[in-house]
Tab-separated table of N, CA, C and O in Angstrom:
chain	number	residue	atom	x	y	z
A	22	MET	N	-25.295	-26.212	-36.753
A	22	MET	CA	-24.109	-26.433	-35.978
A	22	MET	C	-24.234	-27.768	-35.271
A	22	MET	O	-25.322	-28.172	-34.898
A	23	LYS	N	-23.075	-28.412	-35.080
A	23	LYS	CA	-23.037	-29.696	-34.376
A	23	LYS	C	-21.901	-29.680	-33.372
A	23	LYS	O	-20.900	-29.000	-33.568
A	24	GLY	N	-22.083	-30.442	-32.315
A	24	GLY	CA	-21.012	-30.602	-31.338
A	24	GLY	C	-21.120	-29.622	-30.198
A	24	GLY	O	-22.194	-29.382	-29.668
A	25	GLU	N	-19.980	-29.052	-29.847
A	25	GLU	CA	-19.904	-28.135	-28.716
A	25	GLU	C	-19.461	-26.756	-29.196
A	25	GLU	O	-18.643	-26.649	-30.098
A	26	LEU	N	-20.019	-25.743	-28.581
A	26	LEU	CA	-19.559	-24.375	-28.821
A	26	LEU	C	-19.075	-23.867	-27.476
A	26	LEU	O	-19.865	-23.534	-26.594
A	27	ASN	N	-17.762	-23.875	-27.321
A	27	ASN	CA	-17.167	-23.489	-26.049
A	27	ASN	C	-15.843	-22.769	-26.302
A	27	ASN	O	-15.475	-22.515	-27.444
A	28	LYS	N	-15.160	-22.464	-25.237
A	28	LYS	CA	-13.905	-21.722	-25.347
A	28	LYS	C	-12.921	-22.431	-26.268
A	28	LYS	O	-12.225	-21.789	-27.056
A	29	LYS	N	-12.898	-23.748	-26.220
A	29	LYS	CA	-11.971	-24.541	-27.029
A	29	LYS	C	-12.294	-24.479	-28.527
A	29	LYS	O	-11.403	-24.426	-29.361
A	30	SER	N	-13.562	-24.464	-28.868
A	30	SER	CA	-13.970	-24.479	-30.283
A	30	SER	C	-14.302	-23.088	-30.822
A	30	SER	O	-14.694	-22.952	-31.986
A	31	LEU	N	-14.142	-22.071	-30.010
A	31	LEU	CA	-14.542	-20.711	-30.372
A	31	LEU	C	-13.839	-20.190	-31.626
A	31	LEU	O	-14.466	-19.565	-32.479
A	32	SER	N	-12.552	-20.474	-31.766
A	32	SER	CA	-11.809	-19.955	-32.930
A	32	SER	C	-12.349	-20.537	-34.237
A	32	SER	O	-12.407	-19.830	-35.250
A	33	ILE	N	-12.782	-21.784	-34.226
A	33	ILE	CA	-13.366	-22.398	-35.426
A	33	ILE	C	-14.658	-21.684	-35.789
A	33	ILE	O	-14.897	-21.338	-36.950
A	34	PHE	N	-15.505	-21.451	-34.794
A	34	PHE	CA	-16.766	-20.741	-35.002
A	34	PHE	C	-16.510	-19.350	-35.578
A	34	PHE	O	-17.124	-18.946	-36.564
A	35	GLN	N	-15.583	-18.620	-34.974
A	35	GLN	CA	-15.287	-17.260	-35.416
A	35	GLN	C	-14.726	-17.237	-36.838
A	35	GLN	O	-15.071	-16.354	-37.623
A	36	ASN	N	-13.892	-18.209	-37.182
A	36	ASN	CA	-13.359	-18.278	-38.550
A	36	ASN	C	-14.455	-18.557	-39.568
A	36	ASN	O	-14.459	-17.988	-40.657
A	37	GLU	N	-15.389	-19.432	-39.209
A	37	GLU	CA	-16.476	-19.778	-40.125
A	37	GLU	C	-17.405	-18.600	-40.396
A	37	GLU	O	-17.917	-18.445	-41.499
A	38	PHE	N	-17.634	-17.780	-39.387
A	38	PHE	CA	-18.610	-16.704	-39.518
A	38	PHE	C	-17.985	-15.320	-39.663
A	38	PHE	O	-18.699	-14.319	-39.669
A	39	GLN	N	-16.674	-15.272	-39.835
A	39	GLN	CA	-16.000	-13.990	-40.032
A	39	GLN	C	-16.497	-13.344	-41.320
A	39	GLN	O	-16.528	-13.969	-42.372
A	40	ASN	N	-16.932	-12.124	-41.223
A	40	ASN	CA	-17.433	-11.349	-42.368
A	40	ASN	C	-18.618	-11.997	-43.076
A	40	ASN	O	-18.852	-11.740	-44.253
A	41	ILE	N	-19.384	-12.821	-42.383
A	41	ILE	CA	-20.515	-13.520	-43.007
A	41	ILE	C	-21.550	-12.545	-43.568
A	41	ILE	O	-22.132	-12.792	-44.614
A	42	PHE	N	-21.746	-11.433	-42.891
A	42	PHE	CA	-22.777	-10.503	-43.340
A	42	PHE	C	-22.329	-9.632	-44.503
A	42	PHE	O	-23.122	-8.867	-45.037
A	43	ASN	N	-21.087	-9.777	-44.937
A	43	ASN	CA	-20.643	-9.168	-46.189
A	43	ASN	C	-21.017	-10.058	-47.373
A	43	ASN	O	-21.013	-9.617	-48.513
A	44	ARG	N	-21.344	-11.330	-47.067
A	44	ARG	CA	-21.680	-12.299	-48.123
A	44	ARG	C	-23.154	-12.636	-48.204
A	44	ARG	O	-23.651	-13.005	-49.264
A	45	VAL	N	-23.860	-12.543	-47.066
A	45	VAL	CA	-25.284	-12.901	-47.045
A	45	VAL	C	-26.089	-11.821	-46.341
A	45	VAL	O	-25.557	-11.078	-45.526
A	46	SER	N	-27.357	-11.745	-46.664
A	46	SER	CA	-28.218	-10.775	-45.985
A	46	SER	C	-29.102	-11.449	-44.944
A	46	SER	O	-29.662	-10.793	-44.074
A	47	THR	N	-29.224	-12.781	-45.030
A	47	THR	CA	-30.027	-13.553	-44.092
A	47	THR	C	-29.231	-14.771	-43.639
A	47	THR	O	-28.654	-15.471	-44.473
A	48	LEU	N	-29.222	-15.009	-42.345
A	48	LEU	CA	-28.489	-16.143	-41.787
A	48	LEU	C	-29.380	-16.877	-40.807
A	48	LEU	O	-29.985	-16.263	-39.920
A	49	THR	N	-29.499	-18.192	-40.980
A	49	THR	CA	-30.229	-19.038	-40.048
A	49	THR	C	-29.260	-20.084	-39.514
A	49	THR	O	-28.621	-20.787	-40.295
A	50	ILE	N	-29.152	-20.166	-38.203
A	50	ILE	CA	-28.274	-21.126	-37.552
A	50	ILE	C	-29.132	-22.084	-36.745
A	50	ILE	O	-29.924	-21.658	-35.901
A	51	SER	N	-28.985	-23.383	-37.013
A	51	SER	CA	-29.680	-24.390	-36.224
A	51	SER	C	-28.750	-24.862	-35.111
A	51	SER	O	-27.609	-25.258	-35.364
A	52	ILE	N	-29.256	-24.823	-33.891
A	52	ILE	CA	-28.476	-25.304	-32.755
A	52	ILE	C	-29.037	-26.634	-32.239
A	52	ILE	O	-28.715	-27.067	-31.133
A	53	GLU	N	-29.836	-27.280	-33.061
A	53	GLU	CA	-30.469	-28.546	-32.698
A	53	GLU	C	-29.440	-29.600	-32.277
A	53	GLU	O	-29.662	-30.352	-31.339
A	54	ASP	N	-28.312	-29.651	-32.971
A	54	ASP	CA	-27.305	-30.678	-32.704
A	54	ASP	C	-26.137	-30.175	-31.863
A	54	ASP	O	-25.090	-30.814	-31.810
A	55	VAL	N	-26.322	-29.033	-31.213
A	55	VAL	CA	-25.292	-28.533	-30.308
A	55	VAL	C	-25.463	-29.248	-28.968
A	55	VAL	O	-26.504	-29.138	-28.330
A	56	LYS	N	-24.441	-30.013	-28.591
A	56	LYS	CA	-24.521	-30.805	-27.358
A	56	LYS	C	-24.344	-29.945	-26.119
A	56	LYS	O	-24.974	-30.183	-25.098
A	57	SER	N	-23.458	-28.962	-26.203
A	57	SER	CA	-23.244	-28.080	-25.062
A	57	SER	C	-22.690	-26.754	-25.533
A	57	SER	O	-22.084	-26.657	-26.608
A	58	MET	N	-22.913	-25.744	-24.718
A	58	MET	CA	-22.447	-24.403	-25.032
A	58	MET	C	-22.118	-23.716	-23.719
A	58	MET	O	-22.939	-23.683	-22.810
A	59	ASP	N	-20.906	-23.184	-23.621
A	59	ASP	CA	-20.546	-22.455	-22.417
A	59	ASP	C	-20.765	-20.965	-22.633
A	59	ASP	O	-21.293	-20.537	-23.662
A	60	ARG	N	-20.369	-20.175	-21.668
A	60	ARG	CA	-20.615	-18.732	-21.756
A	60	ARG	C	-19.883	-18.097	-22.927
A	60	ARG	O	-20.339	-17.100	-23.479
A	61	TYR	N	-18.769	-18.684	-23.354
A	61	TYR	CA	-18.038	-18.159	-24.506
A	61	TYR	C	-18.837	-18.391	-25.794
A	61	TYR	O	-18.852	-17.558	-26.694
A	62	GLY	N	-19.506	-19.530	-25.868
A	62	GLY	CA	-20.348	-19.824	-27.021
A	62	GLY	C	-21.560	-18.915	-27.081
A	62	GLY	O	-21.928	-18.409	-28.150
A	63	VAL	N	-22.183	-18.701	-25.931
A	63	VAL	CA	-23.327	-17.788	-25.864
A	63	VAL	C	-22.888	-16.390	-26.279
A	63	VAL	O	-23.568	-15.713	-27.063
A	64	LYS	N	-21.739	-15.967	-25.790
A	64	LYS	CA	-21.222	-14.635	-26.127
A	64	LYS	C	-20.942	-14.519	-27.625
A	64	LYS	O	-21.247	-13.504	-28.249
A	65	ALA	N	-20.386	-15.575	-28.217
A	65	ALA	CA	-20.079	-15.552	-29.650
A	65	ALA	C	-21.347	-15.404	-30.482
A	65	ALA	O	-21.389	-14.622	-31.441
A	66	LEU	N	-22.394	-16.132	-30.124
A	66	LEU	CA	-23.658	-16.009	-30.854
A	66	LEU	C	-24.303	-14.651	-30.619
A	66	LEU	O	-24.894	-14.068	-31.526
A	67	THR	N	-24.160	-14.135	-29.414
A	67	THR	CA	-24.684	-12.799	-29.108
A	67	THR	C	-23.979	-11.744	-29.951
A	67	THR	O	-24.622	-10.852	-30.518
A	68	GLU	N	-22.665	-11.856	-30.055
A	68	GLU	CA	-21.900	-10.907	-30.863
A	68	GLU	C	-22.270	-11.009	-32.340
A	68	GLU	O	-22.370	-9.999	-33.034
A	69	LEU	N	-22.501	-12.245	-32.818
A	69	LEU	CA	-22.925	-12.420	-34.209
A	69	LEU	C	-24.298	-11.782	-34.424
A	69	LEU	O	-24.531	-11.109	-35.432
A	70	HIS	N	-25.186	-11.957	-33.467
A	70	HIS	CA	-26.512	-11.335	-33.539
A	70	HIS	C	-26.398	-9.813	-33.545
A	70	HIS	O	-27.053	-9.129	-34.337
A	71	ASN	N	-25.551	-9.285	-32.679
A	71	ASN	CA	-25.363	-7.834	-32.623
A	71	ASN	C	-24.789	-7.297	-33.936
A	71	ASN	O	-25.170	-6.209	-34.376
A	72	GLU	N	-23.905	-8.061	-34.553
A	72	GLU	CA	-23.362	-7.661	-35.850
A	72	GLU	C	-24.466	-7.618	-36.902
A	72	GLU	O	-24.533	-6.698	-37.722
A	73	ALA	N	-25.349	-8.619	-36.874
A	73	ALA	CA	-26.473	-8.641	-37.810
A	73	ALA	C	-27.337	-7.403	-37.636
A	73	ALA	O	-27.708	-6.749	-38.620
A	74	VAL	N	-27.639	-7.069	-36.405
A	74	VAL	CA	-28.475	-5.900	-36.125
A	74	VAL	C	-27.779	-4.626	-36.612
A	74	VAL	O	-28.395	-3.784	-37.266
A	75	SER	N	-26.497	-4.490	-36.304
A	75	SER	CA	-25.778	-3.263	-36.672
A	75	SER	C	-25.641	-3.103	-38.187
A	75	SER	O	-25.561	-1.990	-38.682
A	76	LYS	N	-25.640	-4.232	-38.924
A	76	LYS	CA	-25.516	-4.172	-40.380
A	76	LYS	C	-26.866	-4.297	-41.078
A	76	LYS	O	-26.938	-4.457	-42.292
A	77	ASN	N	-27.946	-4.259	-40.271
A	77	ASN	CA	-29.305	-4.347	-40.792
A	77	ASN	C	-29.520	-5.636	-41.593
A	77	ASN	O	-30.127	-5.627	-42.661
A	78	LYS	N	-29.016	-6.734	-41.053
A	78	LYS	CA	-29.156	-8.053	-41.670
A	78	LYS	C	-30.089	-8.878	-40.803
A	78	LYS	O	-30.371	-8.554	-39.653
A	79	SER	N	-30.558	-9.982	-41.352
A	79	SER	CA	-31.482	-10.855	-40.649
A	79	SER	C	-30.742	-12.095	-40.157
A	79	SER	O	-30.011	-12.728	-40.909
A	80	MET	N	-30.940	-12.442	-38.886
A	80	MET	CA	-30.333	-13.638	-38.310
A	80	MET	C	-31.344	-14.343	-37.430
A	80	MET	O	-32.030	-13.708	-36.633
A	81	ALA	N	-31.430	-15.662	-37.590
A	81	ALA	CA	-32.327	-16.470	-36.765
A	81	ALA	C	-31.547	-17.647	-36.202
A	81	ALA	O	-30.683	-18.215	-36.866
A	82	ILE	N	-31.845	-17.972	-34.958
A	82	ILE	CA	-31.288	-19.151	-34.315
A	82	ILE	C	-32.465	-20.071	-34.059
A	82	ILE	O	-33.412	-19.693	-33.361
A	83	VAL	N	-32.417	-21.270	-34.632
A	83	VAL	CA	-33.537	-22.205	-34.539
A	83	VAL	C	-33.093	-23.503	-33.889
A	83	VAL	O	-31.918	-23.837	-33.874
A	84	GLY	N	-34.063	-24.243	-33.387
A	84	GLY	CA	-33.799	-25.553	-32.809
A	84	GLY	C	-33.772	-25.521	-31.301
A	84	GLY	O	-33.631	-24.479	-30.683
A	85	PHE	N	-33.922	-26.692	-30.733
A	85	PHE	CA	-33.818	-26.843	-29.285
A	85	PHE	C	-32.382	-27.175	-28.970
A	85	PHE	O	-31.906	-28.252	-29.259
A	86	GLY	N	-31.693	-26.211	-28.410
A	86	GLY	CA	-30.285	-26.404	-28.099
A	86	GLY	C	-30.009	-25.992	-26.682
A	86	GLY	O	-30.694	-26.399	-25.754
A	87	SER	N	-29.057	-25.149	-26.528
A	87	SER	CA	-28.577	-24.723	-25.215
A	87	SER	C	-29.618	-23.906	-24.463
A	87	SER	O	-30.101	-22.897	-24.947
A	88	LYS	N	-29.932	-24.342	-23.277
A	88	LYS	CA	-30.862	-23.598	-22.418
A	88	LYS	C	-30.258	-22.255	-22.027
A	88	LYS	O	-30.966	-21.257	-21.909
A	89	ASP	N	-28.930	-22.213	-21.844
A	89	ASP	CA	-28.264	-20.956	-21.497
A	89	ASP	C	-28.455	-19.912	-22.584
A	89	ASP	O	-28.692	-18.747	-22.301
A	90	LEU	N	-28.359	-20.328	-23.836
A	90	LEU	CA	-28.543	-19.399	-24.946
A	90	LEU	C	-29.984	-18.905	-24.978
A	90	LEU	O	-30.235	-17.710	-25.105
A	91	TYR	N	-30.920	-19.798	-24.844
A	91	TYR	CA	-32.335	-19.426	-24.837
A	91	TYR	C	-32.613	-18.418	-23.723
A	91	TYR	O	-33.243	-17.391	-23.941
A	92	ASN	N	-32.116	-18.718	-22.532
A	92	ASN	CA	-32.351	-17.818	-21.395
A	92	ASN	C	-31.698	-16.460	-21.601
A	92	ASN	O	-32.259	-15.433	-21.211
A	93	HIS	N	-30.526	-16.431	-22.220
A	93	HIS	CA	-29.835	-15.169	-22.472
A	93	HIS	C	-30.673	-14.267	-23.377
A	93	HIS	O	-30.904	-13.097	-23.072
A	94	PHE	N	-31.137	-14.811	-24.502
A	94	PHE	CA	-31.921	-13.999	-25.421
A	94	PHE	C	-33.295	-13.669	-24.867
A	94	PHE	O	-33.819	-12.587	-25.097
A	95	LYS	N	-33.882	-14.565	-24.096
A	95	LYS	CA	-35.169	-14.293	-23.484
A	95	LYS	C	-35.055	-13.145	-22.480
A	95	LYS	O	-35.886	-12.254	-22.451
A	96	ALA	N	-33.985	-13.146	-21.695
A	96	ALA	CA	-33.773	-12.087	-20.712
A	96	ALA	C	-33.527	-10.753	-21.393
A	96	ALA	O	-34.032	-9.721	-20.959
A	97	ASN	N	-32.784	-10.745	-22.490
A	97	ASN	CA	-32.510	-9.497	-23.210
A	97	ASN	C	-33.737	-8.971	-23.922
A	97	ASN	O	-33.895	-7.767	-24.063
A	98	THR	N	-34.619	-9.841	-24.361
A	98	THR	CA	-35.850	-9.418	-25.004
A	98	THR	C	-36.780	-8.788	-23.974
A	98	THR	O	-37.443	-7.785	-24.242
A	99	ALA	N	-36.827	-9.369	-22.782
A	99	ALA	CA	-37.692	-8.856	-21.725
A	99	ALA	C	-37.216	-7.504	-21.203
A	99	ALA	O	-38.001	-6.683	-20.774
A	100	ALA	N	-35.911	-7.289	-21.263
A	100	ALA	CA	-35.353	-6.037	-20.746
A	100	ALA	C	-35.514	-4.944	-21.717
A	100	ALA	O	-36.096	-4.137	-22.011
């Protein structure tokens, strides 16, 4: 992914990944080139992750990107 993942760009993200787990069993998303991500972007990736889990699919988020996203998943893993 490149650019920003925020409320404004959310519909593009959702269109790109709609029904993705009906087409693939493994998904890797690089957030290396994501300049910024707001809470809507974090929520969108969280929902995509939850969909992967519910469909027994594999999803990985790689790269140094949004600190908010990292902290969100780190907090959920610890809980």
